[in-house]
Amino acid sequence: MARGEAEACCLIQAVATKLLARPGHPVLTQDYLERTQLHRQHVDFFDDGHHHLGKLWAGSGLLARTLDVVTGPRRLDWALVDVEASRQASNQVPAREFWRATPNIHPTMSLAPYGEPLRQSTAAEALNTFKSGQIAYKVGATSGATVGEYSNYRSVVFMDHDSHVAQSHTNEDVSRSPTFEHVFIAGNGAIKPFATHGDCGAVVFDEEGQVVGLVFGGRTPEQTGLGAVVLVSPIEDVFRSIKEISRNTIKDVRIAL
């Protein structure tokens, strides 16, 4: 019997055993115990308050836009949270060993500040100075460490929720108008996209460890050959919006060390 046939037979036998098993059978008992344990872990996670991120101070809402008359409006999607100590992480660029052990990172990457804190960009509008093909990095909650390339194609974006927001807002022109976003694609040699579902809010930084933006969305455009594209808000837009929404009671926003 070929190996593939043997594996198929074993799988069929395992399924048949579960189907024919009566209450109290070891197979069902073990399966039940595993499911119960997993459910208990999920319940304990919430009961112990681990799902609580922190106190929300302010947020951009769904209609916030920049007023860039040159490149067009860009979306703003941020929340200002006083994060609980147990949920805080380091703002450091991962160490060299971390990147070497990450299979989707191209071996020719030239990230300089291994293990050092992320820094404020020295450029006034850092993302606006990026050239096509320029490299950036991020460490996301879902996809982990990835490398991306800046695309010179600005993405004209309508979000799925725009039409619903328009129905409940007096300024329908704002909620139904497109925005023009900065785009990153998977870096040359990378084996997975720059970001995926669950990575929104991840910090995007350049080869010098300077923060240039935040991931806020993505899509797979048709008839372009680009694959999945990731939408990134310039960090200056976010900081400026925080000050404006606070009515300038917040005077300074910077990258925490």
PDB file of C-alpha atoms in Angstrom:
ATOM      1  CA  MET A   1       0.000   0.000   0.000  1.00  0.00           C
ATOM      2  CA  ALA A   2       1.341   3.444  -0.948  1.00  0.00           C
ATOM      3  CA  ARG A   3       2.064   5.980   1.799  1.00  0.00           C
ATOM      4  CA  GLY A   4      -0.760   8.285   0.723  1.00  0.00           C
ATOM      5  CA  GLU A   5      -3.257   5.424   0.720  1.00  0.00           C
ATOM      6  CA  ALA A   6      -2.113   4.317   4.179  1.00  0.00           C
ATOM      7  CA  GLU A   7      -2.574   7.835   5.575  1.00  0.00           C
ATOM      8  CA  ALA A   8      -6.039   8.047   4.012  1.00  0.00           C
ATOM      9  CA  CYS A   9      -7.019   4.705   5.566  1.00  0.00           C
ATOM     10  CA  CYS A  10      -5.829   5.851   8.996  1.00  0.00           C
ATOM     11  CA  LEU A  11      -7.873   9.040   8.677  1.00  0.00           C
ATOM     12  CA  ILE A  12     -10.992   7.107   7.653  1.00  0.00           C
ATOM     13  CA  GLN A  13     -10.545   4.713  10.589  1.00  0.00           C
ATOM     14  CA  ALA A  14     -10.185   7.638  13.008  1.00  0.00           C
ATOM     15  CA  VAL A  15     -13.388   9.242  11.700  1.00  0.00           C
ATOM     16  CA  ALA A  16     -15.221   5.919  11.857  1.00  0.00           C
ATOM     17  CA  THR A  17     -14.090   5.398  15.452  1.00  0.00           C
ATOM     18  CA  LYS A  18     -15.567   8.750  16.464  1.00  0.00           C
ATOM     19  CA  LEU A  19     -18.820   8.083  14.621  1.00  0.00           C
ATOM     20  CA  LEU A  20     -19.280   4.650  16.234  1.00  0.00           C
ATOM     21  CA  ALA A  21     -18.066   5.598  19.690  1.00  0.00           C
ATOM     22  CA  ARG A  22     -20.612   5.532  22.490  1.00  0.00           C
ATOM     23  CA  PRO A  23     -20.698   7.905  25.482  1.00  0.00           C
ATOM     24  CA  GLY A  24     -17.763   7.149  27.754  1.00  0.00           C
ATOM     25  CA  HIS A  25     -15.550   5.948  24.907  1.00  0.00           C
ATOM     26  CA  PRO A  26     -11.911   7.118  25.439  1.00  0.00           C
ATOM     27  CA  VAL A  27     -11.873   8.930  22.074  1.00  0.00           C
ATOM     28  CA  LEU A  28     -14.936  11.003  22.926  1.00  0.00           C
ATOM     29  CA  THR A  29     -13.782  11.554  26.494  1.00  0.00           C
ATOM     30  CA  GLN A  30     -10.413  12.953  25.360  1.00  0.00           C
ATOM     31  CA  ASP A  31     -12.031  15.144  22.709  1.00  0.00           C
ATOM     32  CA  TYR A  32     -14.503  16.495  25.264  1.00  0.00           C
ATOM     33  CA  LEU A  33     -11.753  17.207  27.782  1.00  0.00           C
ATOM     34  CA  GLU A  34      -9.699  19.134  25.215  1.00  0.00           C
ATOM     35  CA  ARG A  35     -12.678  21.220  24.122  1.00  0.00           C
ATOM     36  CA  THR A  36     -13.686  21.890  27.730  1.00  0.00           C
ATOM     37  CA  GLN A  37     -10.160  22.952  28.649  1.00  0.00           C
ATOM     38  CA  LEU A  38      -9.960  25.337  25.689  1.00  0.00           C
ATOM     39  CA  HIS A  39     -13.358  26.825  26.566  1.00  0.00           C
ATOM     40  CA  ARG A  40     -12.244  27.260  30.182  1.00  0.00           C
ATOM     41  CA  GLN A  41      -9.121  29.097  29.056  1.00  0.00           C
ATOM     42  CA  HIS A  42     -11.214  31.501  26.976  1.00  0.00           C
ATOM     43  CA  VAL A  43     -13.630  32.155  29.847  1.00  0.00           C
ATOM     44  CA  ASP A  44     -10.781  32.689  32.324  1.00  0.00           C
ATOM     45  CA  PHE A  45      -9.157  35.155  29.926  1.00  0.00           C
ATOM     46  CA  PHE A  46     -12.240  37.390  30.125  1.00  0.00           C
ATOM     47  CA  ASP A  47     -13.065  36.719  33.782  1.00  0.00           C
ATOM     48  CA  ASP A  48      -9.563  37.799  34.808  1.00  0.00           C
ATOM     49  CA  GLY A  49      -9.853  41.026  32.813  1.00  0.00           C
ATOM     50  CA  HIS A  50      -7.081  40.211  30.335  1.00  0.00           C
ATOM     51  CA  HIS A  51      -9.281  41.411  27.466  1.00  0.00           C
ATOM     52  CA  HIS A  52      -9.265  44.931  28.907  1.00  0.00           C
ATOM     53  CA  LEU A  53      -6.755  47.061  27.002  1.00  0.00           C
ATOM     54  CA  GLY A  54      -7.086  50.293  28.948  1.00  0.00           C
ATOM     55  CA  LYS A  55      -9.017  53.545  29.232  1.00  0.00           C
ATOM     56  CA  LEU A  56     -10.090  55.190  25.991  1.00  0.00           C
ATOM     57  CA  TRP A  57      -9.392  58.930  25.940  1.00  0.00           C
ATOM     58  CA  ALA A  58     -10.233  59.889  22.367  1.00  0.00           C
ATOM     59  CA  GLY A  59     -10.697  58.524  18.868  1.00  0.00           C
ATOM     60  CA  SER A  60     -10.831  59.745  15.301  1.00  0.00           C
ATOM     61  CA  GLY A  61     -14.225  58.265  14.439  1.00  0.00           C
ATOM     62  CA  LEU A  62     -15.110  56.918  10.993  1.00  0.00           C
ATOM     63  CA  LEU A  63     -15.318  60.205   9.102  1.00  0.00           C
ATOM     64  CA  ALA A  64     -12.034  61.884  10.021  1.00  0.00           C
ATOM     65  CA  ARG A  65     -10.014  63.039   7.007  1.00  0.00           C
ATOM     66  CA  THR A  66      -6.907  65.107   6.405  1.00  0.00           C
ATOM     67  CA  LEU A  67      -7.254  68.275   4.345  1.00  0.00           C
ATOM     68  CA  ASP A  68      -4.314  67.778   1.974  1.00  0.00           C
ATOM     69  CA  VAL A  69      -5.168  69.818  -1.118  1.00  0.00           C
ATOM     70  CA  VAL A  70      -2.112  68.546  -3.032  1.00  0.00           C
ATOM     71  CA  THR A  71      -2.353  64.758  -2.721  1.00  0.00           C
ATOM     72  CA  GLY A  72      -6.022  64.568  -1.753  1.00  0.00           C
ATOM     73  CA  PRO A  73      -7.689  63.698   1.576  1.00  0.00           C
ATOM     74  CA  ARG A  74      -6.495  60.732   3.625  1.00  0.00           C
ATOM     75  CA  ARG A  75      -8.418  58.743   6.218  1.00  0.00           C
ATOM     76  CA  LEU A  76      -7.691  58.924   9.911  1.00  0.00           C
ATOM     77  CA  ASP A  77      -8.365  55.850  12.020  1.00  0.00           C
ATOM     78  CA  TRP A  78      -6.849  55.998  15.490  1.00  0.00           C
ATOM     79  CA  ALA A  79      -7.711  55.662  19.181  1.00  0.00           C
ATOM     80  CA  LEU A  80      -5.845  57.194  22.111  1.00  0.00           C
ATOM     81  CA  VAL A  81      -5.763  54.653  24.943  1.00  0.00           C
ATOM     82  CA  ASP A  82      -4.114  54.668  28.352  1.00  0.00           C
ATOM     83  CA  VAL A  83      -2.887  51.084  28.025  1.00  0.00           C
ATOM     84  CA  GLU A  84      -2.697  48.965  31.164  1.00  0.00           C
ATOM     85  CA  ALA A  85       0.814  47.992  32.187  1.00  0.00           C
ATOM     86  CA  SER A  86       0.168  44.274  31.659  1.00  0.00           C
ATOM     87  CA  ARG A  87      -0.746  44.901  28.001  1.00  0.00           C
ATOM     88  CA  GLN A  88       2.165  47.193  27.150  1.00  0.00           C
ATOM     89  CA  ALA A  89       5.021  46.061  24.949  1.00  0.00           C
ATOM     90  CA  SER A  90       8.431  47.477  24.164  1.00  0.00           C
ATOM     91  CA  ASN A  91       8.858  50.075  21.430  1.00  0.00           C
ATOM     92  CA  GLN A  92      12.149  48.499  20.438  1.00  0.00           C
ATOM     93  CA  VAL A  93      13.173  47.190  17.046  1.00  0.00           C
ATOM     94  CA  PRO A  94      13.466  43.392  17.489  1.00  0.00           C
ATOM     95  CA  ALA A  95      16.968  41.996  17.914  1.00  0.00           C
ATOM     96  CA  ARG A  96      18.979  40.590  15.005  1.00  0.00           C
ATOM     97  CA  GLU A  97      18.301  36.986  16.107  1.00  0.00           C
ATOM     98  CA  PHE A  98      14.560  37.611  15.856  1.00  0.00           C
ATOM     99  CA  TRP A  99      14.807  38.671  12.213  1.00  0.00           C
ATOM    100  CA  ARG A 100      17.125  35.803  11.312  1.00  0.00           C
ATOM    101  CA  ALA A 101      14.585  33.334  12.694  1.00  0.00           C
ATOM    102  CA  THR A 102      11.734  34.904  10.711  1.00  0.00           C
ATOM    103  CA  PRO A 103      11.269  32.975   7.445  1.00  0.00           C
ATOM    104  CA  ASN A 104       9.448  35.692   5.498  1.00  0.00           C
ATOM    105  CA  ILE A 105      12.246  38.259   5.855  1.00  0.00           C
ATOM    106  CA  HIS A 106      14.508  38.556   2.827  1.00  0.00           C
ATOM    107  CA  PRO A 107      18.140  37.648   3.698  1.00  0.00           C
ATOM    108  CA  THR A 108      19.512  40.847   2.122  1.00  0.00           C
ATOM    109  CA  MET A 109      17.596  43.150   4.469  1.00  0.00           C
ATOM    110  CA  SER A 110      19.675  45.997   5.854  1.00  0.00           C
ATOM    111  CA  LEU A 111      17.835  47.026   9.015  1.00  0.00           C
ATOM    112  CA  ALA A 112      20.353  49.012  11.050  1.00  0.00           C
ATOM    113  CA  PRO A 113      19.085  49.610  14.629  1.00  0.00           C
ATOM    114  CA  TYR A 114      18.598  46.028  15.912  1.00  0.00           C
ATOM    115  CA  GLY A 115      17.336  46.048  19.497  1.00  0.00           C
ATOM    116  CA  GLU A 116      17.208  49.840  19.738  1.00  0.00           C
ATOM    117  CA  PRO A 117      14.116  51.981  20.490  1.00  0.00           C
ATOM    118  CA  LEU A 118      11.972  53.178  17.608  1.00  0.00           C
ATOM    119  CA  ARG A 119      12.559  56.843  16.915  1.00  0.00           C
ATOM    120  CA  GLN A 120      10.672  59.866  15.693  1.00  0.00           C
ATOM    121  CA  SER A 121      11.316  60.519  12.018  1.00  0.00           C
ATOM    122  CA  THR A 122      13.723  63.343  11.249  1.00  0.00           C
ATOM    123  CA  ALA A 123      11.677  64.258   8.153  1.00  0.00           C
ATOM    124  CA  ALA A 124       8.694  66.565   8.622  1.00  0.00           C
ATOM    125  CA  GLU A 125       6.453  64.438   6.376  1.00  0.00           C
ATOM    126  CA  ALA A 126       8.380  61.158   6.244  1.00  0.00           C
ATOM    127  CA  LEU A 127       5.987  59.020   4.209  1.00  0.00           C
ATOM    128  CA  ASN A 128       5.595  61.724   1.579  1.00  0.00           C
ATOM    129  CA  THR A 129       9.336  61.486   0.911  1.00  0.00           C
ATOM    130  CA  PHE A 130       9.282  57.717   0.265  1.00  0.00           C
ATOM    131  CA  LYS A 131      10.310  56.569  -3.202  1.00  0.00           C
ATOM    132  CA  SER A 132       8.810  53.646  -5.106  1.00  0.00           C
ATOM    133  CA  GLY A 133      10.402  50.404  -3.901  1.00  0.00           C
ATOM    134  CA  GLN A 134      11.724  51.903  -0.659  1.00  0.00           C
ATOM    135  CA  ILE A 135      11.749  49.360   2.160  1.00  0.00           C
ATOM    136  CA  ALA A 136       9.816  49.510   5.444  1.00  0.00           C
ATOM    137  CA  TYR A 137       9.085  47.043   8.234  1.00  0.00           C
ATOM    138  CA  LYS A 138       6.407  46.266  10.772  1.00  0.00           C
ATOM    139  CA  VAL A 139       5.694  43.733  13.531  1.00  0.00           C
ATOM    140  CA  GLY A 140       1.972  42.945  13.553  1.00  0.00           C
ATOM    141  CA  ALA A 141      -0.237  41.144  16.051  1.00  0.00           C
ATOM    142  CA  THR A 142      -1.233  38.535  13.441  1.00  0.00           C
ATOM    143  CA  SER A 143       1.463  38.297  10.787  1.00  0.00           C
ATOM    144  CA  GLY A 144       4.452  39.156  12.955  1.00  0.00           C
ATOM    145  CA  ALA A 145       7.563  40.664  11.383  1.00  0.00           C
ATOM    146  CA  THR A 146       7.310  41.515   7.688  1.00  0.00           C
ATOM    147  CA  VAL A 147       9.101  43.632   5.126  1.00  0.00           C
ATOM    148  CA  GLY A 148       7.280  45.762   2.569  1.00  0.00           C
ATOM    149  CA  GLU A 149       7.984  48.034  -0.362  1.00  0.00           C
ATOM    150  CA  TYR A 150       6.450  51.433  -0.928  1.00  0.00           C
ATOM    151  CA  SER A 151       4.307  51.639  -4.051  1.00  0.00           C
ATOM    152  CA  ASN A 152       4.097  54.810  -6.105  1.00  0.00           C
ATOM    153  CA  TYR A 153       0.463  53.944  -6.841  1.00  0.00           C
ATOM    154  CA  ARG A 154      -1.825  55.862  -4.493  1.00  0.00           C
ATOM    155  CA  SER A 155      -4.864  53.768  -3.633  1.00  0.00           C
ATOM    156  CA  VAL A 156      -8.233  55.463  -4.194  1.00  0.00           C
ATOM    157  CA  VAL A 157     -10.255  54.066  -1.314  1.00  0.00           C
ATOM    158  CA  PHE A 158     -13.925  53.625  -0.537  1.00  0.00           C
ATOM    159  CA  MET A 159     -14.595  51.602   2.626  1.00  0.00           C
ATOM    160  CA  ASP A 160     -17.493  49.161   3.013  1.00  0.00           C
ATOM    161  CA  HIS A 161     -18.874  51.109   5.961  1.00  0.00           C
ATOM    162  CA  ASP A 162     -18.933  54.435   4.075  1.00  0.00           C
ATOM    163  CA  SER A 163     -22.459  53.966   2.751  1.00  0.00           C
ATOM    164  CA  HIS A 164     -23.786  53.103   6.218  1.00  0.00           C
ATOM    165  CA  VAL A 165     -22.100  56.101   7.820  1.00  0.00           C
ATOM    166  CA  ALA A 166     -23.518  58.361   5.115  1.00  0.00           C
ATOM    167  CA  GLN A 167     -27.071  57.405   6.062  1.00  0.00           C
ATOM    168  CA  SER A 168     -26.578  58.696   9.608  1.00  0.00           C
ATOM    169  CA  HIS A 169     -24.477  61.755   8.881  1.00  0.00           C
ATOM    170  CA  THR A 170     -25.508  65.129   7.513  1.00  0.00           C
ATOM    171  CA  ASN A 171     -22.355  65.612   5.415  1.00  0.00           C
ATOM    172  CA  GLU A 172     -22.809  62.820   2.881  1.00  0.00           C
ATOM    173  CA  ASP A 173     -20.195  64.316   0.544  1.00  0.00           C
ATOM    174  CA  VAL A 174     -17.493  63.606   3.131  1.00  0.00           C
ATOM    175  CA  SER A 175     -18.587  60.077   3.994  1.00  0.00           C
ATOM    176  CA  ARG A 176     -19.016  59.011   0.354  1.00  0.00           C
ATOM    177  CA  SER A 177     -15.954  60.705  -1.112  1.00  0.00           C
ATOM    178  CA  PRO A 178     -12.801  58.658  -1.824  1.00  0.00           C
ATOM    179  CA  THR A 179      -9.502  59.088  -0.049  1.00  0.00           C
ATOM    180  CA  PHE A 180      -6.014  58.731  -1.502  1.00  0.00           C
ATOM    181  CA  GLU A 181      -3.827  56.489   0.620  1.00  0.00           C
ATOM    182  CA  HIS A 182      -0.177  55.500   0.903  1.00  0.00           C
ATOM    183  CA  VAL A 183       0.340  51.892  -0.193  1.00  0.00           C
ATOM    184  CA  PHE A 184       2.846  49.171   0.683  1.00  0.00           C
ATOM    185  CA  ILE A 185       3.153  45.752  -0.948  1.00  0.00           C
ATOM    186  CA  ALA A 186       5.094  42.647   0.076  1.00  0.00           C
ATOM    187  CA  GLY A 187       8.842  43.160  -0.205  1.00  0.00           C
ATOM    188  CA  ASN A 188      10.864  41.464  -2.916  1.00  0.00           C
ATOM    189  CA  GLY A 189      11.544  37.891  -1.794  1.00  0.00           C
ATOM    190  CA  ALA A 190       8.958  37.942   1.016  1.00  0.00           C
ATOM    191  CA  ILE A 191       6.719  34.883   1.226  1.00  0.00           C
ATOM    192  CA  LYS A 192       3.665  36.550   2.760  1.00  0.00           C
ATOM    193  CA  PRO A 193       1.952  39.964   2.561  1.00  0.00           C
ATOM    194  CA  PHE A 194       3.170  43.029   4.422  1.00  0.00           C
ATOM    195  CA  ALA A 195       0.122  42.849   6.720  1.00  0.00           C
ATOM    196  CA  THR A 196      -3.099  40.906   7.121  1.00  0.00           C
ATOM    197  CA  HIS A 197      -6.333  40.870   9.172  1.00  0.00           C
ATOM    198  CA  GLY A 198      -5.594  41.766  12.792  1.00  0.00           C
ATOM    199  CA  ASP A 199      -2.522  43.891  12.040  1.00  0.00           C
ATOM    200  CA  CYS A 200      -4.279  47.272  12.016  1.00  0.00           C
ATOM    201  CA  GLY A 201      -2.492  49.704  14.288  1.00  0.00           C
ATOM    202  CA  ALA A 202       0.925  48.135  13.716  1.00  0.00           C
ATOM    203  CA  VAL A 203       3.769  50.647  13.568  1.00  0.00           C
ATOM    204  CA  VAL A 204       5.556  50.941  10.217  1.00  0.00           C
ATOM    205  CA  PHE A 205       9.219  51.958  10.404  1.00  0.00           C
ATOM    206  CA  ASP A 206      12.086  52.479   7.985  1.00  0.00           C
ATOM    207  CA  GLU A 207      15.580  50.972   7.831  1.00  0.00           C
ATOM    208  CA  GLU A 208      16.827  53.500  10.382  1.00  0.00           C
ATOM    209  CA  GLY A 209      14.175  52.549  12.941  1.00  0.00           C
ATOM    210  CA  GLN A 210      12.221  55.762  12.360  1.00  0.00           C
ATOM    211  CA  VAL A 211       8.432  55.514  12.634  1.00  0.00           C
ATOM    212  CA  VAL A 212       6.698  56.604   9.432  1.00  0.00           C
ATOM    213  CA  GLY A 213       3.098  55.441   9.868  1.00  0.00           C
ATOM    214  CA  LEU A 214       0.417  53.066  11.143  1.00  0.00           C
ATOM    215  CA  VAL A 215      -1.280  50.213   9.288  1.00  0.00           C
ATOM    216  CA  PHE A 216      -5.012  50.894   9.053  1.00  0.00           C
ATOM    217  CA  GLY A 217      -6.342  48.651   6.287  1.00  0.00           C
ATOM    218  CA  GLY A 218      -5.704  46.666   3.154  1.00  0.00           C
ATOM    219  CA  ARG A 219      -7.248  45.232   0.029  1.00  0.00           C
ATOM    220  CA  THR A 220      -6.498  43.165  -3.062  1.00  0.00           C
ATOM    221  CA  PRO A 221      -7.103  45.374  -6.116  1.00  0.00           C
ATOM    222  CA  GLU A 222      -8.250  43.778  -9.352  1.00  0.00           C
ATOM    223  CA  GLN A 223      -6.343  43.850 -12.646  1.00  0.00           C
ATOM    224  CA  THR A 224      -3.112  45.268 -11.199  1.00  0.00           C
ATOM    225  CA  GLY A 225      -0.928  42.254 -10.449  1.00  0.00           C
ATOM    226  CA  LEU A 226       0.139  43.891  -7.183  1.00  0.00           C
ATOM    227  CA  GLY A 227      -1.400  41.274  -4.908  1.00  0.00           C
ATOM    228  CA  ALA A 228      -2.506  42.414  -1.458  1.00  0.00           C
ATOM    229  CA  VAL A 229      -1.802  46.069  -0.741  1.00  0.00           C
ATOM    230  CA  VAL A 230      -1.563  47.574   2.741  1.00  0.00           C
ATOM    231  CA  LEU A 231      -2.836  51.065   3.546  1.00  0.00           C
ATOM    232  CA  VAL A 232      -0.691  53.145   5.900  1.00  0.00           C
ATOM    233  CA  SER A 233      -1.509  56.453   7.607  1.00  0.00           C
ATOM    234  CA  PRO A 234       1.429  58.878   7.940  1.00  0.00           C
ATOM    235  CA  ILE A 235       2.327  59.197  11.606  1.00  0.00           C
ATOM    236  CA  GLU A 236       2.289  63.003  11.286  1.00  0.00           C
ATOM    237  CA  ASP A 237      -1.378  62.870  10.252  1.00  0.00           C
ATOM    238  CA  VAL A 238      -2.218  60.883  13.383  1.00  0.00           C
ATOM    239  CA  PHE A 239      -0.288  63.163  15.754  1.00  0.00           C
ATOM    240  CA  ARG A 240      -1.768  66.288  14.177  1.00  0.00           C
ATOM    241  CA  SER A 241      -5.301  64.884  14.436  1.00  0.00           C
ATOM    242  CA  ILE A 242      -4.840  64.014  18.121  1.00  0.00           C
ATOM    243  CA  LYS A 243      -3.900  67.617  18.861  1.00  0.00           C
ATOM    244  CA  GLU A 244      -6.836  68.980  16.863  1.00  0.00           C
ATOM    245  CA  ILE A 245      -9.432  66.709  18.477  1.00  0.00           C
ATOM    246  CA  SER A 246      -8.094  67.645  21.926  1.00  0.00           C
ATOM    247  CA  ARG A 247      -8.655  71.288  20.887  1.00  0.00           C
ATOM    248  CA  ASN A 248      -4.938  71.769  21.384  1.00  0.00           C
ATOM    249  CA  THR A 249      -5.018  70.847  25.063  1.00  0.00           C
ATOM    250  CA  ILE A 250      -2.523  68.167  23.993  1.00  0.00           C
ATOM    251  CA  LYS A 251       0.545  70.134  22.947  1.00  0.00           C
ATOM    252  CA  ASP A 252       3.051  67.399  22.152  1.00  0.00           C
ATOM    253  CA  VAL A 253       2.754  63.839  20.824  1.00  0.00           C
ATOM    254  CA  ARG A 254       5.846  61.720  20.290  1.00  0.00           C
ATOM    255  CA  ILE A 255       7.121  58.160  20.053  1.00  0.00           C
ATOM    256  CA  ALA A 256       7.505  56.642  23.533  1.00  0.00           C
ATOM    257  CA  LEU A 257      10.931  55.231  24.385  1.00  0.00           C
TER     258      LEU A 257
END
